[in-house]
Each structure stands twice: as structure tokens, then as C-alpha cells.
Tab-separated table of C-alpha atoms and ligand atoms in Angstrom:
chain	number	residue	atom	x	y	z
A	5	MET	CA	0.000	0.000	0.000
A	6	VAL	CA	1.340	3.411	-0.969
A	7	GLN	CA	1.390	5.765	2.025
A	8	ARG	CA	0.079	9.332	1.933
A	9	SER	CA	3.566	10.709	2.701
A	10	GLU	CA	4.932	9.138	-0.499
A	11	VAL	CA	2.694	11.041	-2.926
A	12	ASN	CA	1.312	14.483	-3.688
A	13	PRO	CA	-2.296	15.378	-2.731
A	14	GLU	CA	-3.381	15.205	-6.391
A	15	THR	CA	-2.203	11.599	-6.591
A	16	TRP	CA	-3.742	10.704	-3.232
A	17	ALA	CA	-7.090	12.116	-4.369
A	18	VAL	CA	-7.038	9.691	-7.307
A	19	MET	CA	-5.657	6.598	-5.619
A	20	ALA	CA	-6.916	6.519	-2.008
A	21	GLY	CA	-9.996	4.673	-0.773
A	22	ARG	CA	-10.025	1.953	-3.419
A	23	GLY	CA	-9.979	-1.064	-1.108
A	24	ALA	CA	-7.854	-4.183	-1.283
A	25	GLU	CA	-5.605	-4.798	-4.291
A	26	SER	CA	-6.475	-8.325	-5.277
A	27	ALA	CA	-7.163	-10.056	-8.560
A	28	GLY	CA	-10.657	-9.310	-9.785
A	29	ALA	CA	-11.392	-6.701	-7.095
A	30	PRO	CA	-13.250	-3.616	-8.368
A	31	LEU	CA	-11.053	-0.502	-8.665
A	32	ASN	CA	-13.788	1.608	-7.093
A	33	VAL	CA	-15.005	1.038	-3.571
A	34	PRO	CA	-18.356	-0.763	-3.844
A	35	LEU	CA	-21.520	0.960	-2.794
A	36	VAL	CA	-22.083	-1.254	0.247
A	37	SER	CA	-25.702	-0.618	1.077
A	38	ALA	CA	-26.047	-2.623	4.265
A	39	SER	CA	-27.104	-1.866	7.817
A	40	ASN	CA	-26.587	-5.427	8.937
A	41	PHE	CA	-23.547	-7.692	8.559
A	42	GLN	CA	-23.065	-11.406	9.180
A	43	LEU	CA	-21.875	-11.711	12.785
A	44	GLY	CA	-18.431	-13.023	13.601
A	45	SER	CA	-16.227	-10.112	12.479
A	46	GLU	CA	-15.551	-6.569	13.713
A	47	ARG	CA	-18.459	-5.222	11.645
A	48	SER	CA	-21.980	-6.047	12.758
A	49	TYR	CA	-24.198	-2.937	12.378
A	50	SER	CA	-23.367	0.061	10.222
A	51	ARG	CA	-24.321	2.805	12.691
A	52	ASP	CA	-21.815	1.300	15.143
A	53	ASP	CA	-19.143	-0.039	12.827
A	54	ALA	CA	-19.375	2.041	9.605
A	55	THR	CA	-19.479	0.669	6.080
A	56	PRO	CA	-16.572	0.194	3.651
A	57	THR	CA	-17.991	3.033	1.534
A	58	TRP	CA	-17.881	5.578	4.376
A	59	GLU	CA	-14.402	4.365	5.234
A	60	ALA	CA	-13.172	5.003	1.693
A	61	PHE	CA	-14.303	8.639	1.993
A	62	GLU	CA	-12.675	8.910	5.435
A	63	GLU	CA	-9.391	7.433	4.198
A	64	LEU	CA	-9.282	9.848	1.276
A	65	LEU	CA	-10.105	12.978	3.263
A	66	GLY	CA	-8.050	11.992	6.319
A	67	GLY	CA	-4.998	11.553	4.111
A	68	LEU	CA	-5.482	14.943	2.469
A	69	GLU	CA	-5.851	16.747	5.823
A	70	GLY	CA	-3.207	14.714	7.667
A	71	GLY	CA	-5.457	13.244	10.364
A	72	GLU	CA	-8.227	10.781	11.066
A	73	ALA	CA	-11.548	11.638	9.403
A	74	VAL	CA	-15.021	10.831	10.737
A	75	ALA	CA	-17.882	11.231	8.254
A	76	PHE	CA	-21.299	12.592	9.208
A	77	ALA	CA	-24.654	12.972	7.494
A	78	SER	CA	-23.969	16.650	6.726
A	79	GLY	CA	-21.653	19.489	7.625
A	80	MET	CA	-24.062	20.501	10.382
A	81	GLY	CA	-24.149	16.907	11.651
A	82	ALA	CA	-20.358	17.153	11.944
A	83	ALA	CA	-20.533	20.566	13.658
A	84	ALA	CA	-23.177	19.385	16.122
A	85	ALA	CA	-21.028	16.368	17.080
A	86	VAL	CA	-18.130	18.700	17.923
A	87	PHE	CA	-20.333	21.024	20.027
A	88	ASP	CA	-21.702	17.937	21.740
A	89	LEU	CA	-18.229	17.178	23.112
A	90	LEU	CA	-18.372	20.341	25.260
A	91	PRO	CA	-18.952	20.238	29.018
A	92	VAL	CA	-21.926	22.214	30.386
A	93	GLY	CA	-20.897	25.835	31.046
A	94	ALA	CA	-18.202	25.807	28.368
A	95	LYS	CA	-16.788	28.929	26.741
A	96	VAL	CA	-17.157	28.998	22.962
A	97	VAL	CA	-15.253	31.518	20.854
A	98	LEU	CA	-16.737	32.039	17.414
A	99	GLY	CA	-15.826	34.263	14.481
A	100	ASP	CA	-18.024	37.291	13.792
A	101	ASP	CA	-18.602	36.066	10.239
A	102	CYS	CA	-19.499	32.425	9.850
A	103	TYR	CA	-22.034	30.122	8.256
A	104	GLN	CA	-25.435	31.083	9.665
A	105	ALA	CA	-26.407	27.587	10.868
A	106	VAL	CA	-23.191	27.321	12.908
A	107	SER	CA	-24.034	30.701	14.501
A	108	GLY	CA	-27.544	29.362	15.079
A	109	LEU	CA	-26.261	26.160	16.680
A	110	ALA	CA	-24.019	28.152	19.026
A	111	ALA	CA	-26.822	30.607	19.884
A	112	ALA	CA	-29.350	27.833	20.546
A	113	GLY	CA	-27.005	26.113	23.018
A	114	ALA	CA	-26.247	29.428	24.728
A	115	GLU	CA	-29.979	30.167	25.112
A	116	ARG	CA	-30.437	26.849	26.915
A	117	GLY	CA	-27.473	27.584	29.223
A	118	ARG	CA	-25.245	24.867	27.752
A	119	TRP	CA	-22.373	27.232	26.962
A	120	ARG	CA	-21.600	30.933	26.526
A	121	VAL	CA	-20.471	32.400	23.241
A	122	GLU	CA	-17.955	35.145	22.590
A	123	ARG	CA	-17.717	36.506	19.034
A	124	VAL	CA	-14.351	37.672	17.704
A	125	ARG	CA	-13.567	39.590	14.527
A	126	ILE	CA	-11.925	37.210	12.045
A	127	GLU	CA	-8.867	39.435	11.522
A	128	ASP	CA	-8.353	40.323	15.218
A	129	THR	CA	-5.552	37.828	15.895
A	130	ALA	CA	-4.649	39.290	19.303
A	131	ARG	CA	-8.266	38.875	20.495
A	132	TRP	CA	-8.388	35.270	19.258
A	133	ILE	CA	-5.197	34.419	21.126
A	134	GLU	CA	-6.415	36.145	24.293
A	135	SER	CA	-9.844	34.479	24.121
A	136	ALA	CA	-8.384	31.028	23.396
A	137	ALA	CA	-6.486	31.019	26.699
A	138	ASP	CA	-9.530	29.961	28.772
A	139	ALA	CA	-11.816	28.704	25.980
A	140	ASP	CA	-13.213	25.197	25.650
A	141	LEU	CA	-13.937	25.604	21.951
A	142	VAL	CA	-12.436	27.997	19.421
A	143	TRP	CA	-14.438	27.739	16.182
A	144	LEU	CA	-13.075	29.606	13.234
A	145	GLU	CA	-14.104	29.715	9.608
A	146	SER	CA	-11.435	30.958	7.227
A	147	PRO	CA	-12.062	32.181	4.611
A	148	SER	CA	-15.328	33.172	6.255
A	149	ASN	CA	-18.762	32.826	4.699
A	150	PRO	CA	-19.763	35.112	3.004
A	151	LEU	CA	-17.408	38.049	3.649
A	152	LEU	CA	-14.330	35.961	2.741
A	153	ARG	CA	-12.262	37.338	5.581
A	154	VAL	CA	-9.058	35.472	6.301
A	155	ALA	CA	-7.710	34.721	9.779
A	156	ASP	CA	-4.111	34.279	10.837
A	157	LEU	CA	-4.545	30.534	11.174
A	158	ALA	CA	-0.916	29.829	12.070
A	159	ALA	CA	-1.017	32.231	15.040
A	160	ILE	CA	-4.466	31.180	16.269
A	161	CYS	CA	-3.853	27.430	15.947
A	162	ALA	CA	-0.634	27.822	17.928
A	163	ALA	CA	-2.311	29.895	20.700
A	164	PRO	CA	-1.718	28.556	24.224
A	165	ARG	CA	-4.808	26.776	25.563
A	166	SER	CA	-5.841	24.203	28.119
A	167	ALA	CA	-5.285	20.513	27.383
A	168	ASP	CA	-8.984	19.827	26.777
A	169	ALA	CA	-9.645	22.921	24.646
A	170	LEU	CA	-10.477	22.411	20.981
A	171	VAL	CA	-9.409	24.661	18.146
A	172	VAL	CA	-11.622	23.804	15.174
A	173	ILE	CA	-11.234	25.226	11.679
A	174	ASP	CA	-14.175	25.067	9.283
A	175	SER	CA	-12.133	24.668	6.109
A	176	THR	CA	-15.070	24.145	3.752
A	177	PHE	CA	-14.216	27.113	1.501
A	178	ALA	CA	-10.488	26.381	1.385
A	179	THR	CA	-10.392	22.552	1.010
A	180	PRO	CA	-7.279	20.608	2.089
A	181	LEU	CA	-5.595	21.591	-1.162
A	182	VAL	CA	-5.343	25.213	-0.020
A	183	GLN	CA	-4.782	24.925	3.743
A	184	ARG	CA	-4.118	22.115	6.216
A	185	PRO	CA	-4.925	23.485	9.677
A	186	LEU	CA	-3.880	20.321	11.534
A	187	GLU	CA	-0.294	20.962	10.421
A	188	LEU	CA	-0.570	24.422	12.018
A	189	GLY	CA	-1.724	23.012	15.366
A	190	ALA	CA	-5.534	22.927	15.064
A	191	ASP	CA	-7.190	20.049	16.903
A	192	LEU	CA	-9.954	19.461	14.379
A	193	VAL	CA	-10.835	20.435	10.820
A	194	MET	CA	-14.465	20.445	9.786
A	195	HIS	CA	-15.871	20.183	6.249
A	196	SER	CA	-19.210	20.492	4.624
A	197	ALA	CA	-18.400	17.863	1.982
A	198	THR	CA	-21.637	18.997	0.370
A	199	LYS	CA	-19.548	21.767	-1.230
A	200	TYR	CA	-16.147	21.379	-2.942
A	201	LEU	CA	-15.334	17.843	-1.824
A	202	GLY	CA	-18.474	16.410	-3.421
A	203	GLY	CA	-18.363	19.108	-6.065
A	204	HIS	CA	-21.532	18.311	-8.029
A	205	SER	CA	-24.395	19.643	-5.862
A	206	ASP	CA	-25.834	16.149	-5.600
A	207	LEU	CA	-25.197	15.163	-1.985
A	208	LEU	CA	-25.210	16.233	1.668
A	209	LEU	CA	-22.213	15.051	3.673
A	210	GLY	CA	-19.910	16.330	6.403
A	211	ALA	CA	-16.724	15.341	8.167
A	212	VAL	CA	-14.443	16.185	11.043
A	213	VAL	CA	-10.754	15.353	10.788
A	214	SER	CA	-8.794	14.978	14.011
A	215	SER	CA	-5.093	15.176	14.694
A	216	ALA	CA	-5.559	12.841	17.706
A	217	PRO	CA	-6.949	9.302	17.288
A	218	GLU	CA	-8.651	9.508	20.747
A	219	ARG	CA	-10.662	12.543	19.616
A	220	ALA	CA	-11.646	10.768	16.394
A	221	HIS	CA	-12.809	7.897	18.584
A	222	GLN	CA	-14.952	10.293	20.685
A	223	LEU	CA	-16.503	11.730	17.540
A	224	ARG	CA	-17.244	8.283	16.160
A	225	GLU	CA	-18.905	7.525	19.492
A	226	ARG	CA	-21.047	10.687	19.114
A	227	ARG	CA	-22.008	9.519	15.627
A	228	THR	CA	-23.036	6.117	16.967
A	229	LEU	CA	-25.060	7.610	19.825
A	230	ALA	CA	-26.660	10.553	18.012
A	231	GLY	CA	-27.041	8.718	14.702
A	232	ALA	CA	-25.938	11.416	12.232
A	233	THR	CA	-24.521	8.731	9.979
A	234	PRO	CA	-23.629	9.392	6.331
A	235	GLY	CA	-25.614	7.882	3.510
A	236	VAL	CA	-23.815	5.189	1.548
A	237	LEU	CA	-24.626	6.716	-1.841
A	238	GLU	CA	-23.486	10.129	-0.582
A	239	ALA	CA	-20.132	8.745	0.574
A	240	PHE	CA	-19.702	6.934	-2.762
A	241	LEU	CA	-20.475	10.093	-4.729
A	242	ALA	CA	-18.157	12.157	-2.533
A	243	VAL	CA	-15.279	9.764	-3.215
A	244	ARG	CA	-15.967	10.013	-6.934
A	245	GLY	CA	-16.195	13.798	-6.694
A	246	MET	CA	-12.912	14.044	-4.802
A	247	ARG	CA	-11.021	12.240	-7.558
A	248	THR	CA	-11.262	15.453	-9.580
A	249	LEU	CA	-11.140	17.969	-6.708
A	250	PRO	CA	-7.618	19.193	-7.590
A	251	LEU	CA	-8.572	19.718	-11.247
A	252	ARG	CA	-11.900	21.366	-10.468
A	253	LEU	CA	-10.361	23.663	-7.903
A	254	GLN	CA	-7.468	24.627	-10.162
A	255	ARG	CA	-9.835	25.598	-12.955
A	256	ALA	CA	-12.353	27.363	-10.699
A	257	THR	CA	-9.651	29.293	-8.829
A	258	ALA	CA	-8.089	30.569	-12.057
A	259	SER	CA	-11.528	31.729	-13.236
A	260	ALA	CA	-12.352	33.292	-9.843
A	261	THR	CA	-9.100	35.283	-9.886
A	262	ASP	CA	-9.877	36.490	-13.400
A	263	LEU	CA	-13.500	37.388	-12.597
A	264	ALA	CA	-12.545	39.179	-9.364
A	265	GLU	CA	-10.197	41.413	-11.361
A	266	ARG	CA	-12.794	42.126	-14.024
A	267	LEU	CA	-15.554	42.786	-11.467
A	268	ALA	CA	-13.322	45.302	-9.660
A	269	GLN	CA	-13.251	47.374	-12.887
A	270	HIS	CA	-17.029	47.295	-13.418
A	271	SER	CA	-18.888	50.541	-12.734
A	272	ALA	CA	-21.909	48.731	-11.188
A	273	VAL	CA	-19.706	47.026	-8.570
A	274	GLU	CA	-18.861	48.812	-5.325
A	275	VAL	CA	-16.522	46.332	-3.585
A	276	VAL	CA	-14.970	43.000	-4.542
A	277	ARG	CA	-14.086	40.606	-1.719
A	278	TYR	CA	-11.678	37.931	-2.887
A	279	PRO	CA	-8.915	36.601	-0.628
A	280	GLY	CA	-6.655	35.725	-3.557
A	281	PHE	CA	-7.280	31.970	-3.356
A	282	GLY	CA	-10.236	29.635	-3.594
A	283	ALA	CA	-13.162	29.931	-5.966
A	284	VAL	CA	-15.700	32.085	-4.096
A	285	VAL	CA	-15.888	35.798	-4.893
A	286	SER	CA	-18.238	38.099	-3.014
A	287	PHE	CA	-19.009	41.512	-4.479
A	288	ASP	CA	-21.314	44.379	-3.566
A	289	VAL	CA	-23.564	45.747	-6.289
A	290	GLN	CA	-24.012	49.554	-6.375
A	291	GLY	CA	-27.422	50.560	-5.036
A	292	GLY	CA	-28.002	47.678	-2.602
A	293	ALA	CA	-30.664	44.982	-2.473
A	294	ALA	CA	-32.897	45.757	-5.477
A	295	PRO	CA	-30.151	45.985	-8.153
A	296	ALA	CA	-28.410	42.950	-6.626
A	297	ASP	CA	-31.653	40.946	-6.790
A	298	ALA	CA	-32.013	42.059	-10.410
A	299	VAL	CA	-28.552	40.631	-11.169
A	300	CYS	CA	-29.583	37.269	-9.658
A	301	ASP	CA	-32.741	37.315	-11.792
A	302	SER	CA	-30.798	38.169	-14.963
A	303	VAL	CA	-27.944	35.661	-15.007
A	304	ARG	CA	-28.355	32.998	-17.699
A	305	ILE	CA	-25.367	30.676	-17.166
A	306	ILE	CA	-24.663	31.262	-13.473
A	307	ARG	CA	-27.455	29.661	-11.440
A	308	HIS	CA	-29.331	31.595	-8.774
A	309	ALA	CA	-28.888	29.113	-5.910
A	310	THR	CA	-27.739	29.012	-2.299
A	311	CYS	CA	-25.263	26.151	-2.311
A	312	LEU	CA	-21.721	26.459	-3.612
A	313	GLY	CA	-18.621	24.499	-4.547
A	314	GLY	CA	-20.153	22.658	-7.513
A	315	VAL	CA	-18.943	22.423	-11.109
A	316	GLU	CA	-21.725	24.876	-11.969
A	317	SER	CA	-21.362	28.521	-10.943
A	318	THR	CA	-23.958	29.759	-8.460
A	319	MET	CA	-24.821	33.125	-6.976
A	320	GLU	CA	-26.948	34.408	-4.110
A	321	ARG	CA	-27.671	37.695	-2.325
A	322	ARG	CA	-26.772	36.643	1.191
A	323	ALA	CA	-28.441	39.515	3.076
A	324	GLY	CA	-31.724	38.182	1.669
A	325	ILE	CA	-31.495	35.250	4.086
A	326	PRO	CA	-33.457	35.856	7.315
A	327	GLY	CA	-31.218	36.961	10.184
A	328	GLN	CA	-28.307	38.075	7.956
A	329	THR	CA	-28.836	41.774	8.703
A	330	HIS	CA	-25.122	42.386	9.404
A	331	LEU	CA	-24.287	41.885	5.729
A	332	PRO	CA	-24.190	44.621	3.071
A	333	PRO	CA	-27.613	44.471	1.366
A	334	GLY	CA	-26.107	44.343	-2.131
A	335	LEU	CA	-23.549	41.598	-1.421
A	336	LEU	CA	-23.636	38.758	-3.944
A	337	ARG	CA	-21.696	35.589	-3.205
A	338	LEU	CA	-20.510	34.012	-6.425
A	339	SER	CA	-19.258	30.433	-6.380
A	340	VAL	CA	-17.208	30.092	-9.535
A	341	GLY	CA	-17.510	26.725	-11.236
A	342	CYS	CA	-15.794	25.048	-14.155
A	343	GLU	CA	-17.430	26.814	-17.109
A	344	HIS	CA	-15.249	28.894	-19.460
A	345	PRO	CA	-14.381	32.162	-17.656
A	346	ASP	CA	-15.211	34.262	-20.741
A	347	ASP	CA	-18.751	32.851	-20.770
A	348	LEU	CA	-19.116	33.623	-17.060
A	349	TRP	CA	-17.838	37.153	-17.583
A	350	ARG	CA	-20.234	37.774	-20.474
A	351	ASP	CA	-23.064	36.493	-18.262
A	352	LEU	CA	-22.081	38.816	-15.413
A	353	GLN	CA	-21.684	41.767	-17.779
A	354	GLN	CA	-25.145	41.359	-19.272
A	355	ALA	CA	-26.678	40.877	-15.794
A	356	LEU	CA	-24.894	43.923	-14.343
A	357	ALA	CA	-25.775	46.163	-17.278
A	358	PRO	CA	-28.267	48.898	-16.343
B	413	LIG	N1	-19.832	25.377	7.008
B	413	LIG	C1	-19.880	26.160	5.922
B	413	LIG	C2	-18.780	27.144	5.674
B	413	LIG	C3	-20.945	26.059	5.026
B	413	LIG	O1	-20.990	26.862	3.945
B	413	LIG	C4	-21.977	25.113	5.288
B	413	LIG	C5	-23.144	24.998	4.391
B	413	LIG	O2	-23.392	25.834	3.566
B	413	LIG	C6	-21.882	24.324	6.438
B	413	LIG	C7	-20.807	24.479	7.269
B	413	LIG	C8	-22.960	23.304	6.756
B	413	LIG	O3	-22.849	22.200	5.912
B	413	LIG	P1	-24.084	21.282	5.425
B	413	LIG	O4	-24.987	22.164	4.625
B	413	LIG	O5	-23.401	20.198	4.644
B	413	LIG	O6	-24.757	20.770	6.647
């Protein structure tokens, strides 16, 4: 068996999670659709013992991140399992810009007295380090959704903290090809595999990757007890999607860089927010909500849709989502896909035209 350390991530993405190399064995992990297994081995029931198909996804992702991956039914299933590790009365430190359901999860627990939440500005590294000192959970999304702010991950992941504290990076927007927080000292990396990892807008899946096997064991235990298990088809599709993740991301990032530059020159665009990597570009349309909504209604190739990270480009006005009042009203979040960048630019130009 070739080890992860012997090959580049692009090669690992193609070769990992294929199962045993024996004559006549399929090259792709089978879609093992079984809850029940013949007794007498380590695997008896899938909620307790996983299925080979989930394990293929975990092997692939774990290798890319440099840790042990545990798959969940969705990104939020993964996030909830991490929050569930916290003791009652815990201190949670959360970025001021993050995916709204993660904010909602943190707020709901705080309302019930399970933990207290402190919000920190993504770029305020000194505050993160200070707050981490007595935190139980530091949860940071970088680049953040949807303002695409970038944190000093190296400094925050290395911040002194208590032995039981968890520093968790939601790396959904970056993918392990752009950043590997475990190498910087994070305890856990979380992914909504629904986005870039799957890459085709056809599945819901999540994962947490741990630098410590004991923590992965705890998370697997949470999955067994709470039951947020992945679907077999979803894990199979995610493995297939991840085979081309490096190629998709390379193409989409080049197009995003190009479009960000062109958008910055457009008279109908007020601000472009692009961190210089990844394939999401947020930009504010002059005039606020109504003109931005008109752009969403006018695009013909880009799809007006909420999810991102697929081969197809998508766009949404994020302040239109209930509760997102802190966002600029005209902010559009564009997830750049794999279409030709000139076609995407022509589509944006015609949609932005007065
Ligand atoms: N984290 C980020 C950054 C996201 O964008 C999302 C979903 O949009 C999630 C977490 C939640 O993932 P899921 O929708 O797979 O539950």
C-alpha cells in the first residue's frame, strides 16, 4: 500500500480509498448498502461499525488533511457532534462572520445555558489568542462565509490553551488543497463535503478530521449515539467527486481570480471581496438589495442558488437570508464553477448592465 507521505495530494485524491488490491477486485469502492452484517467479524451494524464506503471517503479525506476523518450525514451533523463534546458551562469563541447555521447552533445552546459564546472579529488575531487562553472551543471559519475574511490561522492554531480545549477550523471554503490546519496546530478540521469535496451539488455530507486518534474515537462515538450517519450513496459520490477535486479547484480558482479582477473594474460594482485563493468571490452591487436581486434574476449561465462548490457557478444575495442583517444588502456571493471564464464574464456583464 502506498502511504500518503509518499505522494502528492493530487495523486492521493485519485488513488486513495479503493480497497484491497487483489485479482478481480473492483477498482472503485463498492456501494455497500447494508445496515446489517453477518456476525463473527468486527463489523456487525453500520451505525456502530461504519461501512466500507464511508471508510473510503474517510481514508481519502483523512490523508489529504493529515489526520483521522469521521464522516457525518452533513456538515451541520459534523458541527453538532463537535459542540456535543463540550462540558456544560463551556466557553465557545466564534468568528463574527461564519455560516449562519453554525451561529444558530451556538446561539441555541447558549440560550439553553449549555455554553456561553464570545464573538471575535476574524482578523483580530490578538483577540483570538487572548480568548483562546480559557476557551473550551475555538471555532473559526477561514475564509469566512460570506465576507471571505481570512484569519491568521498559524497564530491562532498555535495559541496557548488548556489541554482539553479544541481549536476547530471550518475549512469548507479552502479545502485541504489550499490549507491544512492540523499541520498548524488545530485540533480538528471540519468540512461540509456537500460543497467542494463532493463538487456536483448532488449530496449532503460532512466530516471532522482529528489530529488525535482519541478525539476521532470520541466523535465516532457521538455519531453512533446521536445517529448522524452518512448515507452510503453520498459517501460513494463524494469519493468520486474528490477524484477530480484538484482539477476542479485549479480551474475554478483561475476563473475566480480572473473574474474578481474584471468585477473590480465594473462601474456597477462597489466592492470586490476575494482573498486571492479559492473559488468564491463576493461583491457588492451599487445601489443595494434591489439591483443585486435584479442581477440574480438576470444571469443565464450562473445559477441563482444558495449552495456552492459545484462544477456549476452559483450566486446568491446573502443579506436576503433571514437573520443576515449584518451583511451589506447588495452583497452577492458568487461560487465560480468550471465553465469557461469568458462565458461567465459575459453572463455577469449582461446581468450587471443597467
Ligand atoms: N460550514 C460552511 C462554511 C458552510 O458553507 C456550510 C453549508 O453551507 C456548512 C458548514 C454546513 O454544511 P451542510 O450544509 O453540509 O450541513
